[in-house]
Amino acid sequence: MILTKSLMTEWNIKSCDLKVKYNILAATLAIMYDHNLTFRSSGQDENIIRGGSLRITDFFTHNELFKNRMNQQLMKHGIYFISQLISSGGDRLLNYRDLRITLGINTKGRKPSWFKSIEQKCLLEKNLSRRLKSEFHMERNYKCISKDLVPEVKKRNWLAFYHEKNAVVYLGRVIETEVEGCDLKEIHTKSKRKSVKQRCLLTINDTDRSVKINAKSIDDRYILDMSVFECLAQAKNNSITKLVDSVTDRTPSNLLTFIHSPSVRNKLLKIKDSLEFVKDIEAYTDESFKKYSLTSVEMGSAFLISSPKKFEFNVNITDNPSAFKAELIAIILVLLVCPKDANITIYVDTQAIINIFNQLKKESLQQISREKCQYNAWWILSFKIIKFFNLTVLLVKVKAHDNSEYNNVVDKLAKEALNKDPVFIDLRLLMYKGNVCWNHNPIEKEVTIMIKHIRETQWIEEFFNLHRNDCWNNSEMLTEIDWSSMFRVLKGNTELTNFSKHELNSFKVKIRTEELPTLDNLVKRKPHVYSSKWKCPMCLKDKETYTHLWKCEHLGQ
């Protein structure tokens, strides 16, 4: 596969378009992509192939890459970017023979089909010039590809040199002949015959800034080992240096920049600035959860820092409502405002959070990512903050609605948070190596259960979109059905899975969907075999329909 990133984070091929055979990993990723499931990473360990631009996969489809095994040839030569095949000037495609120098490819023999395909895709006029189409143009590459930049030059070598004063690139053979009173000539002979009068070339003092080129003489014509336009571009690059600031700021940014909206972020920043030099902190957290209907739910998170200074904060939460999540977010917000190397004691009234925290604090982030705990993505975030700021955290159980002054205050703040501004946490903050995402959003709950629910929902949607279920597919009818009871009856025993149980479940579904092989259904399926005039084989009076099946007197006997 021609991918510049890990295939876990860059997969975009459906099962029907997959050309790779007998590869369980590729097949699994294709099935995930069919169901809108992808992997995303934090960006720190993505195994990115760096140093190029114009990715091959951006201009060639999956089918084009697998045609005539183009992908295998490109991978064999280590070609992942079209920029690897573009001249130093950035406006021309290199000739195939130039790749012997730039990529170390053996270019003997005919031009391969994969290179012809790239020429067909990139060149403006394939038979006239090597000029690229506008979408493939690049900035000048100031990193010269040629490694033969040495002052030791032999007579058979040619040099390409950029003259700054004249702003011209000169290309010619090295001549070691002493002459006097010569002027720079615009035209120089290429012949090495002694009878031919030699013209003077430009005097080059800085040979380390020139490009040395090997050339063969065939019938008084010199054949260079690279294209002339590439020689001239490299010579100009060696003289015109481009200052690029390669120094990157490695200081980690404030994590509160991932908190939105600005009003919420500013409140947290004020608390964080006030606690800058504090080492010991005590805080109380709480949540509120209010359910108005099946589709209308509100929740809030709040924390109160009681020592050494008193600070109050509450906020509304909108996405994926859960009381457990609201309490966990309150703890994370406390951790975000704490200074580095601080000792924090957090009083919570949820024993489940304390139990999971004590279980996970002994494990590494990689081990935590493999745990099947509720809201695993948020747990990873909390422990990333703890490890990043070197925090010492202790969770203490406090009885809810007790006589604790601070706990009652934070409980009131959590209830008031339902009417406060909502907080939005940037999803990039939740990324850790290989997060499984649905609709490009990380799955917060346990992944296997979430995928199971997604697939069940898709099956239900497909089932109700069938024409046979049009009579059931209306809002009034759907609200009158107890779906949990219906699926429990249809599924039966969940502990055993065998053929007899499968047949029984199939029979239940056929009864529910009126798909039993009654005569009226058989006539629809095979009218050339079954006649619509036939009667019930038991009573021989009425037509055999789904309703008659339960009313037939002979069948009851």
XYZ file of C-alpha atoms in Angstrom:
557
model
C 0.000 0.000 0.000
C 1.337 3.444 -0.963
C 0.692 5.307 2.303
C 2.759 8.095 3.858
C 1.183 7.587 7.284
C 0.260 4.559 9.299
C -2.550 2.689 7.536
C -4.356 2.673 10.888
C -4.878 6.434 10.613
C -5.121 6.969 6.834
C -7.356 4.150 5.580
C -10.012 5.237 3.051
C -10.812 2.118 0.997
C -14.153 0.310 1.085
C -14.492 -3.460 1.007
C -15.907 -3.429 -2.521
C -12.858 -1.489 -3.818
C -10.197 -3.439 -1.923
C -7.648 -5.055 -4.265
C -5.412 -6.568 -1.585
C -6.126 -10.267 -1.146
C -5.501 -12.604 1.776
C -4.691 -9.759 4.174
C -6.750 -9.870 7.356
C -5.594 -6.415 8.510
C -6.600 -4.737 5.240
C -9.925 -6.585 5.219
C -10.648 -5.549 8.818
C -9.868 -1.878 8.132
C -12.039 -1.960 5.007
C -14.984 -3.363 6.993
C -14.469 -0.670 9.641
C -14.425 2.000 6.941
C -17.706 0.618 5.540
C -19.314 1.270 8.926
C -17.772 4.732 9.372
C -15.236 3.515 11.942
C -11.697 4.863 11.703
C -8.524 5.195 13.724
C -7.096 8.529 14.803
C -3.877 9.316 16.600
C -2.518 12.105 18.763
C 0.009 12.837 15.993
C 3.079 11.986 18.042
C 3.554 8.361 16.968
C 1.899 8.114 13.558
C 4.951 6.724 11.719
C 4.734 9.548 9.192
C 7.058 9.406 6.188
C 8.394 12.951 6.146
C 10.353 15.026 3.673
C 8.018 15.084 0.694
C 4.905 16.677 -0.713
C 2.281 15.838 -3.337
C 1.443 12.366 -2.072
C 0.962 9.682 -4.695
C -2.350 8.626 -3.129
C -3.777 12.143 -3.559
C -3.542 11.940 -7.362
C -3.945 8.224 -8.113
C -6.965 6.170 -7.139
C -6.770 2.796 -5.451
C -7.612 1.039 -8.731
C -4.966 2.968 -10.678
C -2.269 2.096 -8.141
C -3.051 -1.609 -8.316
C -3.253 -1.645 -12.109
C -0.178 -3.380 -13.578
C 1.242 -3.600 -10.036
C 2.138 0.086 -9.998
C 2.008 0.173 -6.188
C 4.577 -2.625 -5.870
C 7.051 -0.874 -8.176
C 6.699 2.443 -6.349
C 7.204 0.795 -2.962
C 10.200 -1.130 -4.309
C 11.928 2.138 -5.223
C 10.742 3.984 -2.095
C 8.592 6.490 -4.009
C 5.712 7.868 -1.932
C 5.651 11.502 -3.142
C 5.570 12.997 -6.623
C 8.026 15.607 -5.314
C 10.680 12.867 -5.376
C 10.411 12.906 -9.176
C 10.345 16.687 -9.653
C 13.379 18.772 -10.549
C 15.095 21.103 -8.102
C 13.466 24.029 -9.901
C 10.035 22.704 -8.966
C 8.446 23.115 -12.413
C 9.650 20.084 -14.396
C 9.412 16.321 -14.107
C 12.752 14.566 -14.135
C 13.627 12.213 -16.957
C 13.664 8.549 -16.075
C 17.448 8.359 -16.428
C 17.796 11.144 -13.837
C 16.418 8.805 -11.177
C 19.695 6.884 -11.232
C 21.313 9.847 -9.486
C 18.421 11.142 -7.386
C 16.978 7.831 -6.165
C 19.694 5.316 -7.018
C 17.427 3.387 -9.400
C 18.865 1.220 -12.149
C 17.507 3.011 -15.227
C 18.881 0.681 -17.884
C 16.370 -0.662 -20.352
C 12.959 0.627 -21.337
C 10.978 3.190 -19.454
C 8.656 1.304 -17.046
C 4.879 1.568 -17.177
C 4.587 3.151 -13.692
C 6.745 6.101 -14.796
C 4.716 6.480 -17.989
C 1.550 6.660 -15.875
C 3.051 9.449 -13.765
C 4.121 11.306 -16.917
C 0.605 11.006 -18.312
C -0.846 12.385 -15.081
C 1.637 15.207 -14.406
C 3.060 16.566 -17.678
C 1.449 19.448 -19.503
C 2.560 18.290 -22.957
C 4.184 14.909 -22.694
C 5.776 14.848 -26.154
C 7.052 18.440 -26.184
C 8.552 19.265 -22.788
C 8.966 18.160 -19.194
C 6.910 21.042 -17.817
C 4.421 20.093 -15.112
C 0.770 20.976 -14.839
C 0.042 23.875 -12.517
C -1.295 21.666 -9.695
C 2.066 19.874 -9.484
C 4.256 22.983 -9.300
C 6.389 23.287 -6.167
C 8.618 25.862 -4.583
C 12.293 25.690 -5.479
C 14.012 22.875 -3.612
C 17.108 24.400 -2.049
C 18.434 21.065 -0.888
C 20.622 19.976 -3.793
C 20.230 16.310 -4.616
C 23.642 15.871 -6.188
C 26.374 14.715 -3.805
C 29.261 15.435 -6.213
C 29.941 18.915 -4.845
C 33.699 18.554 -4.404
C 36.540 20.850 -5.443
C 38.418 18.039 -7.173
C 37.450 18.347 -10.822
C 38.821 16.343 -13.730
C 38.997 17.253 -17.401
C 36.147 14.956 -18.348
C 33.832 16.621 -15.841
C 31.398 19.383 -16.618
C 30.305 22.068 -14.198
C 27.104 24.023 -13.749
C 27.645 27.323 -11.923
C 25.384 30.251 -11.110
C 27.006 33.649 -11.681
C 25.402 36.080 -9.246
C 26.600 39.215 -11.031
C 25.217 38.173 -14.402
C 22.307 36.232 -12.837
C 22.932 33.440 -15.324
C 23.622 29.739 -14.902
C 26.585 28.547 -16.968
C 27.063 24.977 -18.058
C 30.249 23.695 -19.676
C 33.260 21.413 -19.680
C 36.297 22.036 -17.507
C 39.254 23.380 -19.526
C 42.693 23.643 -18.004
C 44.418 25.887 -20.571
C 46.423 29.000 -19.818
C 45.273 31.923 -21.943
C 45.774 35.666 -21.780
C 43.544 38.602 -22.565
C 40.379 36.608 -23.017
C 36.847 37.833 -22.630
C 33.768 35.922 -21.605
C 32.121 34.410 -24.681
C 28.471 33.620 -24.985
C 29.036 30.573 -27.205
C 31.509 27.806 -26.460
C 32.452 24.866 -28.619
C 31.727 21.392 -27.328
C 34.382 19.661 -29.461
C 37.566 18.260 -27.908
C 39.509 18.182 -31.195
C 42.830 19.983 -31.155
C 42.092 21.651 -34.504
C 39.128 23.456 -33.064
C 39.934 26.852 -31.545
C 39.099 26.843 -27.877
C 37.069 29.657 -26.384
C 37.570 30.813 -22.819
C 35.049 29.915 -20.180
C 34.050 31.736 -17.053
C 36.619 31.584 -14.290
C 35.151 29.766 -11.315
C 36.790 30.250 -7.964
C 34.185 28.652 -5.701
C 34.069 25.124 -7.072
C 32.328 23.934 -3.934
C 29.251 25.906 -5.012
C 29.133 24.336 -8.448
C 27.574 21.089 -9.561
C 29.914 18.507 -11.025
C 28.461 16.559 -13.924
C 29.789 13.510 -15.702
C 29.493 13.447 -19.487
C 30.367 11.047 -22.273
C 31.576 12.179 -25.678
C 29.832 10.473 -28.578
C 30.468 11.852 -32.080
C 31.558 15.236 -30.745
C 28.403 15.424 -28.632
C 28.436 15.267 -24.893
C 25.812 13.128 -23.182
C 25.288 14.374 -19.622
C 24.337 12.036 -16.799
C 21.365 14.233 -15.847
C 18.929 16.536 -17.595
C 20.224 20.008 -18.443
C 17.334 21.749 -16.646
C 18.161 19.796 -13.482
C 21.856 20.759 -13.722
C 20.973 24.434 -14.039
C 18.442 24.290 -11.195
C 20.897 22.591 -8.834
C 23.627 25.092 -9.657
C 21.306 27.988 -8.883
C 20.201 26.334 -5.649
C 23.791 26.012 -4.459
C 24.370 29.730 -4.817
C 21.038 31.101 -3.634
C 20.610 29.926 -0.077
C 17.166 29.991 1.452
C 17.061 30.704 5.151
C 14.572 28.397 6.775
C 13.966 28.579 10.476
C 14.031 24.915 11.391
C 13.957 25.545 15.114
C 10.620 24.417 16.538
C 9.226 25.441 19.845
C 9.234 22.294 21.931
C 7.642 23.988 24.928
C 4.226 22.393 25.373
C 1.335 24.780 25.007
C -1.205 25.408 27.740
C -3.733 22.598 27.690
C -6.504 25.080 28.461
C -6.271 26.263 24.841
C -8.229 23.100 23.996
C -11.141 24.271 26.184
C -13.944 26.263 24.546
C -15.756 28.667 24.693
C -13.478 31.671 25.463
C -15.553 32.717 28.488
C -15.153 29.279 30.098
C -11.453 29.181 29.225
C -10.812 32.613 30.738
C -12.398 31.590 34.053
C -10.160 28.531 34.238
C -7.090 30.586 33.310
C -7.733 33.002 36.179
C -7.925 30.104 38.641
C -4.780 28.539 37.171
C -2.827 31.814 37.452
C -3.874 32.209 41.082
C -2.598 28.707 41.921
C 0.709 29.069 40.093
C 2.995 28.715 43.136
C 0.759 26.483 45.283
C 1.912 22.960 46.159
C -0.957 21.497 48.249
C -4.542 21.746 46.991
C -7.869 20.412 48.267
C -10.924 20.338 46.009
C -14.508 19.034 45.924
C -16.268 17.883 42.737
C -19.859 16.994 41.911
C -22.229 16.543 38.994
C -25.894 17.029 38.204
C -27.978 15.084 35.726
C -31.499 15.973 34.675
C -33.526 13.973 32.158
C -36.525 15.730 30.634
C -37.384 13.136 27.975
C -35.762 10.434 25.869
C -34.074 13.062 23.700
C -33.686 15.966 26.143
C -31.048 15.606 28.847
C -28.940 18.189 30.665
C -25.925 17.698 32.888
C -23.490 19.908 34.717
C -20.082 19.655 36.355
C -18.695 21.722 39.198
C -15.660 21.912 41.436
C -14.769 23.925 44.510
C -11.166 24.474 45.591
C -11.227 24.905 49.366
C -7.513 25.162 50.161
C -5.280 27.147 50.119
C -7.610 29.584 48.337
C -11.301 29.280 47.636
C -12.403 29.093 44.004
C -15.730 28.009 42.516
C -16.410 26.847 38.977
C -19.385 25.219 37.260
C -20.209 24.541 33.636
C -22.836 22.867 31.474
C -22.021 19.715 29.450
C -23.945 18.797 26.307
C -22.385 15.823 24.508
C -23.035 12.158 25.364
C -24.932 12.684 28.638
C -23.887 10.542 31.600
C -23.615 11.246 35.328
C -20.378 9.255 35.461
C -18.873 11.328 32.644
C -19.946 14.626 34.235
C -18.175 13.707 37.493
C -15.050 12.616 35.610
C -14.918 15.863 33.612
C -15.133 17.843 36.859
C -12.019 16.008 38.100
C -10.211 16.665 34.796
C -10.989 20.393 35.002
C -9.468 20.468 38.495
C -6.311 18.805 37.178
C -6.054 21.311 34.320
C -5.881 24.315 36.664
C -3.305 22.783 39.029
C 0.362 23.830 38.783
C 3.192 21.440 38.086
C 4.416 19.118 40.890
C 1.333 19.826 43.028
C -0.217 17.515 45.629
C -3.985 17.332 45.114
C -6.699 15.822 47.303
C -10.079 15.595 45.570
C -13.256 14.728 47.496
C -15.886 12.944 45.377
C -19.176 11.221 46.214
C -18.929 8.512 43.517
C -17.246 5.352 44.760
C -17.072 3.848 41.243
C -14.728 6.617 40.079
C -12.457 6.109 43.094
C -12.289 2.358 42.466
C -11.385 2.749 38.785
C -8.854 5.498 39.565
C -7.060 3.372 42.164
C -7.000 0.481 39.720
C -5.584 2.491 36.791
C -3.036 4.672 38.599
C -0.626 1.726 38.854
C -0.657 1.139 35.094
C 1.012 2.870 32.160
C -0.916 4.853 29.550
C -0.550 2.016 27.081
C -2.026 -0.446 29.562
C -4.858 1.961 30.378
C -5.694 2.267 26.677
C -6.245 -1.507 26.572
C -8.551 -1.571 29.580
C -12.271 -2.107 29.009
C -13.438 0.518 31.457
C -16.223 3.033 31.053
C -15.191 6.267 29.292
C -11.676 5.005 28.672
C -10.737 8.038 26.529
C -11.424 10.414 29.444
C -9.435 8.244 31.842
C -6.455 8.340 29.485
C -6.736 12.138 29.342
C -6.794 12.452 33.134
C -3.694 10.285 33.569
C -1.910 12.098 30.728
C -2.416 15.350 32.636
C -1.204 13.735 35.874
C 1.951 12.375 34.228
C 2.553 15.511 32.162
C 2.432 17.874 35.167
C 3.892 15.326 37.607
C 0.873 15.606 39.901
C 0.219 13.562 43.029
C -3.521 12.890 43.188
C -5.592 11.316 45.962
C -9.339 10.692 45.642
C -11.321 10.576 48.891
C -14.912 9.359 49.241
C -17.335 11.799 50.813
C -20.937 10.924 51.578
C -23.418 12.648 49.292
C -25.838 15.171 50.823
C -24.078 14.934 54.173
C -23.311 17.737 56.609
C -20.044 18.542 54.791
C -20.113 22.273 54.126
C -18.007 22.271 50.973
C -19.713 19.194 49.533
C -23.136 20.846 49.890
C -21.816 23.990 48.204
C -20.376 22.095 45.238
C -23.629 20.112 44.956
C -25.522 23.385 44.641
C -22.999 24.624 42.047
C -23.522 21.465 39.987
C -27.292 22.010 39.909
C -26.830 25.646 38.914
C -24.500 24.502 36.114
C -27.498 23.308 34.086
C -28.157 26.944 33.171
C -24.514 27.910 32.643
C -22.476 28.220 29.442
C -21.613 24.836 27.895
C -18.015 23.658 27.741
C -16.545 22.087 24.612
C -13.314 20.131 24.899
C -11.305 19.842 21.690
C -11.368 16.218 20.556
C -7.636 16.363 19.806
C -7.092 16.366 23.552
C -8.694 12.917 23.754
C -6.436 11.380 21.117
C -3.918 8.793 22.219
C -2.097 6.659 19.638
C -4.863 4.573 18.017
C -8.286 5.829 19.078
C -11.246 4.152 17.402
C -13.556 6.850 16.045
C -17.082 6.870 14.704
C -17.977 9.748 12.380
C -14.410 10.994 13.047
C -15.219 11.473 16.745
C -13.408 9.334 19.324
C -15.534 6.693 21.015
C -15.676 7.650 24.682
C -17.199 4.469 26.074
C -15.870 0.921 25.903
C -15.109 0.322 22.227
C -16.478 -3.206 21.758
C -19.824 -2.356 23.361
C -20.072 0.863 21.363
C -19.384 -0.942 18.077
C -21.981 -3.556 19.019
C -24.593 -0.835 19.616
C -23.693 0.888 16.342
C -24.081 -2.341 14.388
C -27.373 -3.216 16.097
C -28.718 0.235 15.257
C -27.677 -0.195 11.619
C -29.405 -3.579 11.467
C -32.610 -2.106 12.913
C -32.503 0.735 10.389
C -31.985 -1.692 7.503
C -34.808 -3.870 8.819
C -37.351 -1.041 9.046
C -36.429 0.299 5.620
C -37.648 -2.946 4.050
C -40.839 -2.577 2.045
C -42.572 -5.299 4.081
C -42.278 -3.136 7.217
C -43.906 0.004 5.840
C -46.958 -0.584 8.026
C -44.779 -0.445 11.147
C -42.592 2.429 10.056
C -44.446 5.376 11.576
C -43.783 7.361 14.720
C -47.020 6.433 16.532
C -46.546 2.701 16.038
C -42.866 2.798 17.017
C -43.591 4.490 20.348
C -46.207 1.848 21.283
C -43.743 -1.056 20.950
C -41.597 -2.138 23.884
C -38.434 -2.797 21.883
C -36.353 -4.246 24.710
C -39.033 -6.866 25.442
C -39.492 -7.637 21.752
C -35.783 -8.276 21.139
C -35.547 -10.304 24.328
C -38.382 -12.566 23.153
C -36.935 -12.909 19.655
C -33.435 -13.666 20.873
C -34.443 -16.148 23.573
C -31.588 -17.865 25.405
C -28.430 -15.745 25.065
C -26.118 -18.322 26.633
C -26.426 -20.987 23.917
C -25.808 -20.656 20.186
C -26.605 -23.667 17.987
C -28.477 -24.522 14.790
C -31.722 -25.470 16.514
C -31.824 -22.145 18.385
C -31.000 -20.339 15.171
C -33.907 -22.010 13.360
C -36.249 -21.185 16.233
C -35.203 -17.531 16.205
C -35.633 -17.443 12.433
C -39.157 -18.843 12.835
C -39.974 -16.144 15.409
C -38.809 -13.398 13.054
C -40.845 -14.848 10.176
C -43.947 -14.835 12.361
C -43.272 -11.238 13.355
C -42.754 -10.107 9.742
C -45.532 -12.280 8.256
C -42.991 -14.104 6.109
C -44.174 -17.679 6.748
C -44.519 -19.717 3.509
C -48.277 -19.342 3.191
C -49.829 -19.660 -0.256
C -50.288 -15.923 -0.721
C -46.532 -15.408 -0.129
C -45.539 -18.338 -2.347
C -47.609 -16.915 -5.222
C -45.686 -13.639 -4.962
C -42.321 -15.401 -5.035
C -43.009 -18.019 -7.737
C -46.227 -17.253 -9.639
C -45.266 -19.736 -12.381
C -45.350 -22.571 -9.828
C -48.175 -21.636 -7.468
C -51.660 -20.577 -8.536
C -53.571 -17.757 -6.907
C -56.754 -19.869 -7.168
C -55.491 -22.500 -4.774
C -57.192 -22.791 -1.398
C -55.943 -23.677 2.036
C -54.686 -27.317 1.892
C -56.233 -27.994 5.321
C -59.798 -26.699 4.981
C -59.983 -26.295 1.171
C -62.381 -23.364 1.664
C -60.539 -20.059 2.040
C -57.292 -18.665 0.679
C -54.305 -19.402 2.847
C -53.145 -16.038 4.194
C -51.297 -15.046 7.327
C -54.592 -14.190 9.073
C -56.266 -17.417 7.960
C -53.359 -19.381 9.396
C -54.555 -18.567 12.927
C -58.290 -18.916 12.174
C -58.372 -22.158 10.217
C -60.476 -24.705 12.135
C -58.665 -27.752 10.746
C -55.282 -26.343 11.705
C -56.483 -25.839 15.269
C -57.568 -29.486 15.458
